[in-house]
Coordinates of C-alpha atoms in Angstrom, one line a residue:
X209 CA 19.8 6.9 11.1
X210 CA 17.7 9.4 13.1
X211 CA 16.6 11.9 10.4
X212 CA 15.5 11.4 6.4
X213 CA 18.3 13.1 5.4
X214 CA 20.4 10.8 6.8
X215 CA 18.6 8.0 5.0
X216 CA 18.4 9.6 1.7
X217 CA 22.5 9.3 2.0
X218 CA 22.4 6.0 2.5
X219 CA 23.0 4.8 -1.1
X220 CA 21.2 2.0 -1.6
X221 CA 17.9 3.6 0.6
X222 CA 18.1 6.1 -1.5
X223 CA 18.0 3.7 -4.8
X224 CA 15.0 2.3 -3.3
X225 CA 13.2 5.5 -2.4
X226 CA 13.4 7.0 -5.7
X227 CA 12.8 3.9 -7.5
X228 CA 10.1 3.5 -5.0
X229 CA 8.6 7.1 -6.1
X230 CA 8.4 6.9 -9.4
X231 CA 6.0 3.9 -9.3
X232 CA 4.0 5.4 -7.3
X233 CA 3.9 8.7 -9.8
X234 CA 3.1 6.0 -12.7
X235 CA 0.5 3.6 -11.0
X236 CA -1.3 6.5 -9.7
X237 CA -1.8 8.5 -13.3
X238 CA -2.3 5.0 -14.7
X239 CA -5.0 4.0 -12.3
X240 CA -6.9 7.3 -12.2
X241 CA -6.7 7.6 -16.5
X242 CA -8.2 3.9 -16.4
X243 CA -11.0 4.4 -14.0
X244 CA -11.8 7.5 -16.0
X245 CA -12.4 5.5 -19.1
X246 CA -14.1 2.6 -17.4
X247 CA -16.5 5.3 -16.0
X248 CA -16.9 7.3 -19.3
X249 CA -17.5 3.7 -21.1
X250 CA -19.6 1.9 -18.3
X251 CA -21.3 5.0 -15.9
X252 CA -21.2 1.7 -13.4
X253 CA -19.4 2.9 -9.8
X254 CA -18.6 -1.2 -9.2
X255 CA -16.6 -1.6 -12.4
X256 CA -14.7 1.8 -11.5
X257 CA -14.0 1.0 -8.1
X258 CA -13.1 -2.2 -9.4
X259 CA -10.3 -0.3 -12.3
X260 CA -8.5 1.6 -9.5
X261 CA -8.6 -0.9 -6.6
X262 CA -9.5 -4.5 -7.9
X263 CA -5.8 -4.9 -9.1
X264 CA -5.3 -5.1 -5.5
X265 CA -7.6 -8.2 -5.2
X266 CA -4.8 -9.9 -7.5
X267 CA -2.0 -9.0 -5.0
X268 CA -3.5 -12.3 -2.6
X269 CA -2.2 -14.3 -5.3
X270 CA 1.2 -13.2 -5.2
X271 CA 1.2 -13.3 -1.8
X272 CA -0.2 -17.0 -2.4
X273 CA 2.3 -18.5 -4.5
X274 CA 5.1 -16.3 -5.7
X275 CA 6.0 -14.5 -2.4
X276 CA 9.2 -16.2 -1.6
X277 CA 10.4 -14.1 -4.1
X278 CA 10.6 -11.4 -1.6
X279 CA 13.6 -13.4 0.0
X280 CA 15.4 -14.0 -3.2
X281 CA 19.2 -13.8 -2.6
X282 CA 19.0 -11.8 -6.0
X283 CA 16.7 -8.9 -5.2
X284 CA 18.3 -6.5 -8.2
X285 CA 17.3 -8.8 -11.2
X286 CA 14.1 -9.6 -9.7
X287 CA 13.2 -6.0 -8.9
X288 CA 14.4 -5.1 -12.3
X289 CA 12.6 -8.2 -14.4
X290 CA 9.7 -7.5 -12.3
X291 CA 9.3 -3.5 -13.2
X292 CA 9.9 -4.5 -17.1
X293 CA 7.1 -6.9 -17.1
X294 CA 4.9 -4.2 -15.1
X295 CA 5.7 -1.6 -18.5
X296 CA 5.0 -4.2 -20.8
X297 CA 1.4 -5.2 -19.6
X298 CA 0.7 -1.3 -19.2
X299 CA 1.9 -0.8 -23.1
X300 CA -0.9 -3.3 -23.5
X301 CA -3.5 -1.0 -22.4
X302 CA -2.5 1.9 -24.9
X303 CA -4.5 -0.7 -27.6
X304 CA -7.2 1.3 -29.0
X305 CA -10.9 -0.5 -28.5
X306 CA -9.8 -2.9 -25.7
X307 CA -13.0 -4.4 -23.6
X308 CA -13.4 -3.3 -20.5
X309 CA -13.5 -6.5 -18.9
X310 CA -9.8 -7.1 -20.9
X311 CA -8.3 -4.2 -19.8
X312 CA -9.6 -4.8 -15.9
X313 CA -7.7 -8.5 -16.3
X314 CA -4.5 -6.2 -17.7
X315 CA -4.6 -4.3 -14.3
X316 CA -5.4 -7.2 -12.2
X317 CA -2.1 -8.6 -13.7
X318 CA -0.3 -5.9 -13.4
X319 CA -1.4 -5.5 -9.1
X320 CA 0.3 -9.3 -9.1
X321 CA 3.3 -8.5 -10.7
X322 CA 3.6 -5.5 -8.1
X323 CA 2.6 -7.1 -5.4
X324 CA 5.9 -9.8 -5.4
X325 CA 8.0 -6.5 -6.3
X326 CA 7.0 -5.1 -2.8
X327 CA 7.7 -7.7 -1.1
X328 CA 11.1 -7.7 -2.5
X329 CA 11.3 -4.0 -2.3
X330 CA 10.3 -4.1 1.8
X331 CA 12.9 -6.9 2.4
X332 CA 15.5 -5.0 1.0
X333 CA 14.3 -2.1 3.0
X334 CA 14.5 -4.1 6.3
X335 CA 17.9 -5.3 5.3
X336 CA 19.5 -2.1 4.6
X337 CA 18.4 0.2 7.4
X338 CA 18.5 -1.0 10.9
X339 CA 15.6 -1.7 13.1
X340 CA 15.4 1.1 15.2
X341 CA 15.3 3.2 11.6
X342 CA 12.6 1.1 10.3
X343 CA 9.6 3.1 10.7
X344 CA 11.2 6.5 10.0
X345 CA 12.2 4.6 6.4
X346 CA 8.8 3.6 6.1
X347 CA 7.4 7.0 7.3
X348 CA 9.6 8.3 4.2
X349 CA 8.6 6.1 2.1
X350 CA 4.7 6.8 2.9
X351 CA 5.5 10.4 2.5
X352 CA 7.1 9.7 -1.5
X353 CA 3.8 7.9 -1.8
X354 CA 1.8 10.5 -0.9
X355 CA 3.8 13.2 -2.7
X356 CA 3.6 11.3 -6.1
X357 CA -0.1 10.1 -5.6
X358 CA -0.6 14.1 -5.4
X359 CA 1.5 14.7 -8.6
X360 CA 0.5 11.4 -10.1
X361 CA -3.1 12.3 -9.4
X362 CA -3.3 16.0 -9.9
X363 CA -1.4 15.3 -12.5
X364 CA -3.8 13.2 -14.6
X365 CA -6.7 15.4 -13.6
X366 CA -4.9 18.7 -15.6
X367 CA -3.9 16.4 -18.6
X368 CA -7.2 14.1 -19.2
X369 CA -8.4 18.0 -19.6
X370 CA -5.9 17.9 -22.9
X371 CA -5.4 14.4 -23.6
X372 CA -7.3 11.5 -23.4
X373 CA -6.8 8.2 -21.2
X374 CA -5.1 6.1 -23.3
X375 CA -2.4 8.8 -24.1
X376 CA -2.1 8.9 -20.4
X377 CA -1.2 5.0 -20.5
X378 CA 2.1 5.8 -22.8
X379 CA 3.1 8.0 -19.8
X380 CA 2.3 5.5 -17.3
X381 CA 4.7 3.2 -19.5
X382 CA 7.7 5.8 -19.4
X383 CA 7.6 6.5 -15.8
X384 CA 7.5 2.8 -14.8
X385 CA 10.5 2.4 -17.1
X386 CA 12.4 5.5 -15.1
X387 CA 10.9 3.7 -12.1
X388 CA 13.3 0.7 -12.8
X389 CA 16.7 2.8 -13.7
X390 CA 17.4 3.3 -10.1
X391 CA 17.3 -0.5 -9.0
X392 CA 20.8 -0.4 -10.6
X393 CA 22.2 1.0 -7.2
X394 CA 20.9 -1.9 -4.7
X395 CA 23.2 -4.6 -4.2
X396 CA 23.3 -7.4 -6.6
X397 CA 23.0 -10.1 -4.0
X398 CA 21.7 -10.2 -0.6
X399 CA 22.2 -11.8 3.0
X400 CA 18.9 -13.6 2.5
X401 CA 18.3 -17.0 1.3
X402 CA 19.6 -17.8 -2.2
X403 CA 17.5 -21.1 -2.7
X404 CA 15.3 -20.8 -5.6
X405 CA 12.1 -19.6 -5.1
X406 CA 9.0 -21.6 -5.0
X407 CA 5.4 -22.4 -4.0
X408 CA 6.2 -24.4 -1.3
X409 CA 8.5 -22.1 0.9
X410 CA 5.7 -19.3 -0.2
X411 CA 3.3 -21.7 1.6
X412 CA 5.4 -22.9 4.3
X413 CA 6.5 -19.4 5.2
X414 CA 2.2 -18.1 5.3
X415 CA 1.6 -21.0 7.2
X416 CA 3.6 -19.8 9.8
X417 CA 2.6 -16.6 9.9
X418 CA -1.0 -17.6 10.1
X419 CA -0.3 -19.5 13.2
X420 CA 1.3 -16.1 14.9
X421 CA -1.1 -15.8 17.5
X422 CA 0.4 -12.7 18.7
X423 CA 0.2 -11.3 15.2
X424 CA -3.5 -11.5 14.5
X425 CA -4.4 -8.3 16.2
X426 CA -1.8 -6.5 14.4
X427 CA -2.4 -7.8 10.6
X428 CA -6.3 -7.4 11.4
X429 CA -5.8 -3.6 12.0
X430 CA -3.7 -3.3 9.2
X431 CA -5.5 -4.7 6.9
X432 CA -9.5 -4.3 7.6
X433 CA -10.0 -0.8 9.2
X434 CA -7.7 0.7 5.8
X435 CA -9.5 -1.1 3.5
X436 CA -12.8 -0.2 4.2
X437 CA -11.8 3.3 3.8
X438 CA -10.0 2.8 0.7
X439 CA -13.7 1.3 -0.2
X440 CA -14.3 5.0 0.6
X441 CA -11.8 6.6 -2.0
X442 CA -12.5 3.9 -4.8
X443 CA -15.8 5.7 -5.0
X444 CA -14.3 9.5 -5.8
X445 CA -15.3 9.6 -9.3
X446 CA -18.7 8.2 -8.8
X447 CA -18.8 10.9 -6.1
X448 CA -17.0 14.2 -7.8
X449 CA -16.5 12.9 -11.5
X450 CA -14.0 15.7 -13.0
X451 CA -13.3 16.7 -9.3
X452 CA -12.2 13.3 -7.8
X453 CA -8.5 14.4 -8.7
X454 CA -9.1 17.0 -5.8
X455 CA -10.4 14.2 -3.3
X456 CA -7.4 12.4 -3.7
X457 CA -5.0 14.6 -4.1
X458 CA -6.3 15.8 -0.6
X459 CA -6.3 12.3 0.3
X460 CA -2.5 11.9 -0.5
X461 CA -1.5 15.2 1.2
X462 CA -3.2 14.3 4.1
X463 CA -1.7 10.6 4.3
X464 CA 1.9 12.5 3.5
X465 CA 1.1 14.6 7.0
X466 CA 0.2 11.8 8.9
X467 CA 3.5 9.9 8.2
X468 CA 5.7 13.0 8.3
X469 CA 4.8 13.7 12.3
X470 CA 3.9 9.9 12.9
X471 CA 7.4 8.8 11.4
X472 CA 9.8 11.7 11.9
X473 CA 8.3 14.0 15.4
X474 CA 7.0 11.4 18.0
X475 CA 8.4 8.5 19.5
X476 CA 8.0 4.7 19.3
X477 CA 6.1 4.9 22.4
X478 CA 3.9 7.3 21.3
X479 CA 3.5 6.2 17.8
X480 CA 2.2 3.2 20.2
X481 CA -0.1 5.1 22.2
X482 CA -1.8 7.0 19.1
X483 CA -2.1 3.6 16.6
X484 CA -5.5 2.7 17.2
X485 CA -6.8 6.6 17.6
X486 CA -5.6 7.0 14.3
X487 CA -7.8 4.7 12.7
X488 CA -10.4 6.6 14.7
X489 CA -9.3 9.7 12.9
X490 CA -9.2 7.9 9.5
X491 CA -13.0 6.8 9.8
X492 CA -15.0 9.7 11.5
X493 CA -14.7 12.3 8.8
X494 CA -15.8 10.3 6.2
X495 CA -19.3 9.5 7.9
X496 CA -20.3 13.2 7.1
X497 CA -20.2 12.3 3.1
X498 CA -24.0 11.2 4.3
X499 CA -24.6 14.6 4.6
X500 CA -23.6 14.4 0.8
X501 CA -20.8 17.7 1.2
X502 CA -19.8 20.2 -1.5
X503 CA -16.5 19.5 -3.2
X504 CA -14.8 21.5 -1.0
X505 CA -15.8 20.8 1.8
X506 CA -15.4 17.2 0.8
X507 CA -11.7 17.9 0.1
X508 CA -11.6 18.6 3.4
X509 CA -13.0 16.1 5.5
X510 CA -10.6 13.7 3.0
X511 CA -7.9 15.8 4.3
X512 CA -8.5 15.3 7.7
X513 CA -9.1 11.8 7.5
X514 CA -6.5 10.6 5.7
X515 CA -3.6 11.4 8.8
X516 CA -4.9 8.5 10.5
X517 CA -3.3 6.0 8.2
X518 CA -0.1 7.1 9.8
X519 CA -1.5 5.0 12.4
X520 CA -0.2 1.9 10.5
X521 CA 3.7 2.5 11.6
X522 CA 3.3 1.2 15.0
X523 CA 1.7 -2.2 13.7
X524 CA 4.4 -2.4 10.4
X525 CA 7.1 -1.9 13.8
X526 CA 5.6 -4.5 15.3
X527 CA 5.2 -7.2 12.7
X528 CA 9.4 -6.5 11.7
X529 CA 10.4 -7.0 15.3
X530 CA 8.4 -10.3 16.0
X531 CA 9.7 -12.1 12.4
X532 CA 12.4 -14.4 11.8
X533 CA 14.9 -12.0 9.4
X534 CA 15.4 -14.9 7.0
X535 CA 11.7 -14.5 6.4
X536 CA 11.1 -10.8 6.3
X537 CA 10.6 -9.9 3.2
X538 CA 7.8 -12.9 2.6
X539 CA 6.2 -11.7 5.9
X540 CA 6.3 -7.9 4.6
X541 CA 4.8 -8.4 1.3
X542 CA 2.1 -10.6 2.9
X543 CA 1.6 -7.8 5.2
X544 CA 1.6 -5.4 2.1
X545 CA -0.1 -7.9 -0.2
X546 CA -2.9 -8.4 2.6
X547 CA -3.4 -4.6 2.8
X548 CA -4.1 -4.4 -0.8
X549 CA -6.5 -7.2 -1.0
X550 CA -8.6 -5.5 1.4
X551 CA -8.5 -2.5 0.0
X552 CA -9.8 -4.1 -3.1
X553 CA -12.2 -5.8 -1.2
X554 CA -13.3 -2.3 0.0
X555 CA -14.1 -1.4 -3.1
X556 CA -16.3 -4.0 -4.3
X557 CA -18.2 -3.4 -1.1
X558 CA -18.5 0.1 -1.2
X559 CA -18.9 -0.1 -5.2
X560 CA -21.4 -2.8 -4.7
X561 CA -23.4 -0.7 -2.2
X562 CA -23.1 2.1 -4.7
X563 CA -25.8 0.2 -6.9
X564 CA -28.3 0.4 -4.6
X565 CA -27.8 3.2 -2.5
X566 CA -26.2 6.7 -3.0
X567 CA -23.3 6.8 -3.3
X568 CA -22.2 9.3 -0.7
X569 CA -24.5 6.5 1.5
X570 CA -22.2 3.8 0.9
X571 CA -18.7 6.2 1.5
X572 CA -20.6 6.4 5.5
X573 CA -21.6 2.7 5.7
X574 CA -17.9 1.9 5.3
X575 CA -16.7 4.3 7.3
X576 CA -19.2 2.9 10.0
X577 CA -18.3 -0.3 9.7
X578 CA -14.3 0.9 9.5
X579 CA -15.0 2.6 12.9
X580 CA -17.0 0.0 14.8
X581 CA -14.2 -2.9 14.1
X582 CA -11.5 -0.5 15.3
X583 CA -13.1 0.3 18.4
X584 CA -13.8 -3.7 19.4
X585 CA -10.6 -4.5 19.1
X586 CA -8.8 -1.5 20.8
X587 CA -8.0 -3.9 23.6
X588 CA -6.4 -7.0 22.5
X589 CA -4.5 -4.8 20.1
X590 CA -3.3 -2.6 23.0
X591 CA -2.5 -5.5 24.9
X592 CA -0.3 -6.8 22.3
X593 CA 1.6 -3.5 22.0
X594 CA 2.3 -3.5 25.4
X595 CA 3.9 -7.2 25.7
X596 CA 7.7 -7.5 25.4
X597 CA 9.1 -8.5 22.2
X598 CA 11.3 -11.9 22.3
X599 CA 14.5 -11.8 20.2
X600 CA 12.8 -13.2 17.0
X601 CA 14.8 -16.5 16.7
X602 CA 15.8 -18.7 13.3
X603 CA 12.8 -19.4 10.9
X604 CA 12.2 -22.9 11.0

């Protein structure tokens, strides 16, 4: 498998890819129609931040207690269960004269019902493509998500023009319901373990990961640099109200660029070299919103910025070829669940520092911050990368 369109011919890839897609199309028009009513009810940038990246605070407890899941030896009926549930709590938030605070627990719900979904999504993913086509399947997969956040998110900013936010939610609803259709073509059993899941292999499984020396480096970098920046995006419509569909659209496209060359048109060893310069790329552009830019120009620094999170394919390599593969889905949704908590954690910092400062201000203190913990560890990180990989042995 050396190209995507030799994946997407893979039949059960391509189950998960489009699968895969359409959630992404329906949690990114759901997100952005909820964080424009939380902003039209509230005017606070903390409790809108919170709307479109706080449900990523709630993927910690997945990864806490439900993540063995990922490893279930029935990944069709949980994937399938799992994207029903995710409809139904949406559905919820179609009820006219909800509370804010109600409808910010609904999404916080709905990012911990998604978050043990990934993780069985990813260990499917590592089971059905070999290694040495793992990044260029997560590559793809980055590129569907930043293809649907640019039709997810453009499209919400043309309809909340013509409809309102909670007719939005119905559409949200049907597209995660599509979303689940194509789960019918993954297997119906899998080579993992078939033991029930439970807390306590959850918590056996993160223990061991957390004492990964070797790993630290790599889950630091993917989880910190990312989510500070993200702290940067979850204050778009604080920043550009009507115009914060453009910021992430650009956002998206930019992300979708960064994969496409970073997965598909350089090497392992390169996507090595470049991994930590990349994260240099994704912070630097966004300390200019101090200068508080013009939309456009905005757009553009977004744009530019957003490539470096192609710089995560090298780590996600990485973490895959140092796990036990009776383990890999838990250790990939952690990784994923990790991700997302600190990109919620981003945004309460950036939306918290929105309160007292401008908010353009805050979009540059995370970026600063972003930049200065990439640079001090640009050495243990690179040292890790360069270290031979043991033949990852049986989890124990």
């Amino acid at each position: 498998m050396t190209s995507y369109s030799t994946l997407l011919r893979h039949r059960e890839f391509r189950a998960l890819f489009v699968s895969f897609a359409a959630l992404i199309a329906a949690t990114s028009l759901g997100g952005l129609a909820l964080a424009t009513l939380v902003n039209d009810e509230t005017s606070s940038p903390l409790l809108t931040a919170l709307s479109l990246f706080g449900p990523a605070l709630a993927t910690v407890v997945g990864a806490s207690t439900a993540m063995s899941a990922a490893d279930t030896g029935r990944p069709r009926r949980a994937l399938l269960a799992l994207t029903l549930l995710a409809a139904a709590i949406m559905l919820v938030q179609t009820v006219p004269g909800l509370p804010v605070l109600v409808r910010l627990a609904l999404a916080m719900v709905l990012g911990l019902v998604l978050s043990v979904a990934g993780g069985i999504r990813l260990g499917l993913l590592a089971e059905v493509v070999p290694e040495q086509a793992y990044a260029l399947a997560r590559s793809l997969m980055n590129v569907a998500t930043g293809a649907m956040q640019i039709a997810g998110l453009g499209g919400a900013a043309l309809l909340l023009a013509v409809m309102t936010p909670r007719q939005l939610f119905f559409l949200t609803v049907l597209l995660l319901i599509v979303s689940a259709v194509p789960v019918l073509g993954v297997r119906r059993s899998s080579a993992r373990p078939v033991d029930r899941p439970s807390l306590r292999q959850t918590l056996r499984v993160n223990a061991w990961l957390i004492r990964q020396r070797r790993l630290r480096p790599v889950l630091l970098n993917l989880w910190v640099p990312n989510g500070l920046i993200v702290g940067c995006e979850a204050l778009f419509v604080p920043y550009a109200g009507q115009g914060a569909g453009v910021l992430f659209a650009a956002g998206a496209l930019g992300m979708l660029a960064g994969d496409l060359t970073m997965g598909r048109l350089v090497t392992r060893e390169q996507r090595r070299r470049l991994t930590s310069w990349m994260r240099v790329v994704l912070a630097v552009p966004f300390l200019a919103f101090a200068l508080d830019p013009a939309l456009p120009v905005a757009a553009g620094l977004v744009l530019v910025a957003t490539v470096g999170y192609s710089g995560t394919l090298a780590l996600q390599e990485r973490l895959l070829a140092l796990t036990p593969a009776a383990v890999r889905g838990q250790v990939q949704g952690v990784e994923s669940s990790g991700r997302m908590t600190m990109q919620g954690v981003g945004a309460i910092v950036a939306g918290s520092l929105a309160e007292v400062v401008p908010v353009s201000i805050a979009m540059a203190i995370c970026a600063a911050a972003s930049l200065l913990l990439t640079l001090s560890t640009l050495r243990p990180l690179a040292r890790e990368l360069r270290s031979p990989v043991p033949m990852p042995g049986a989890f124990r």
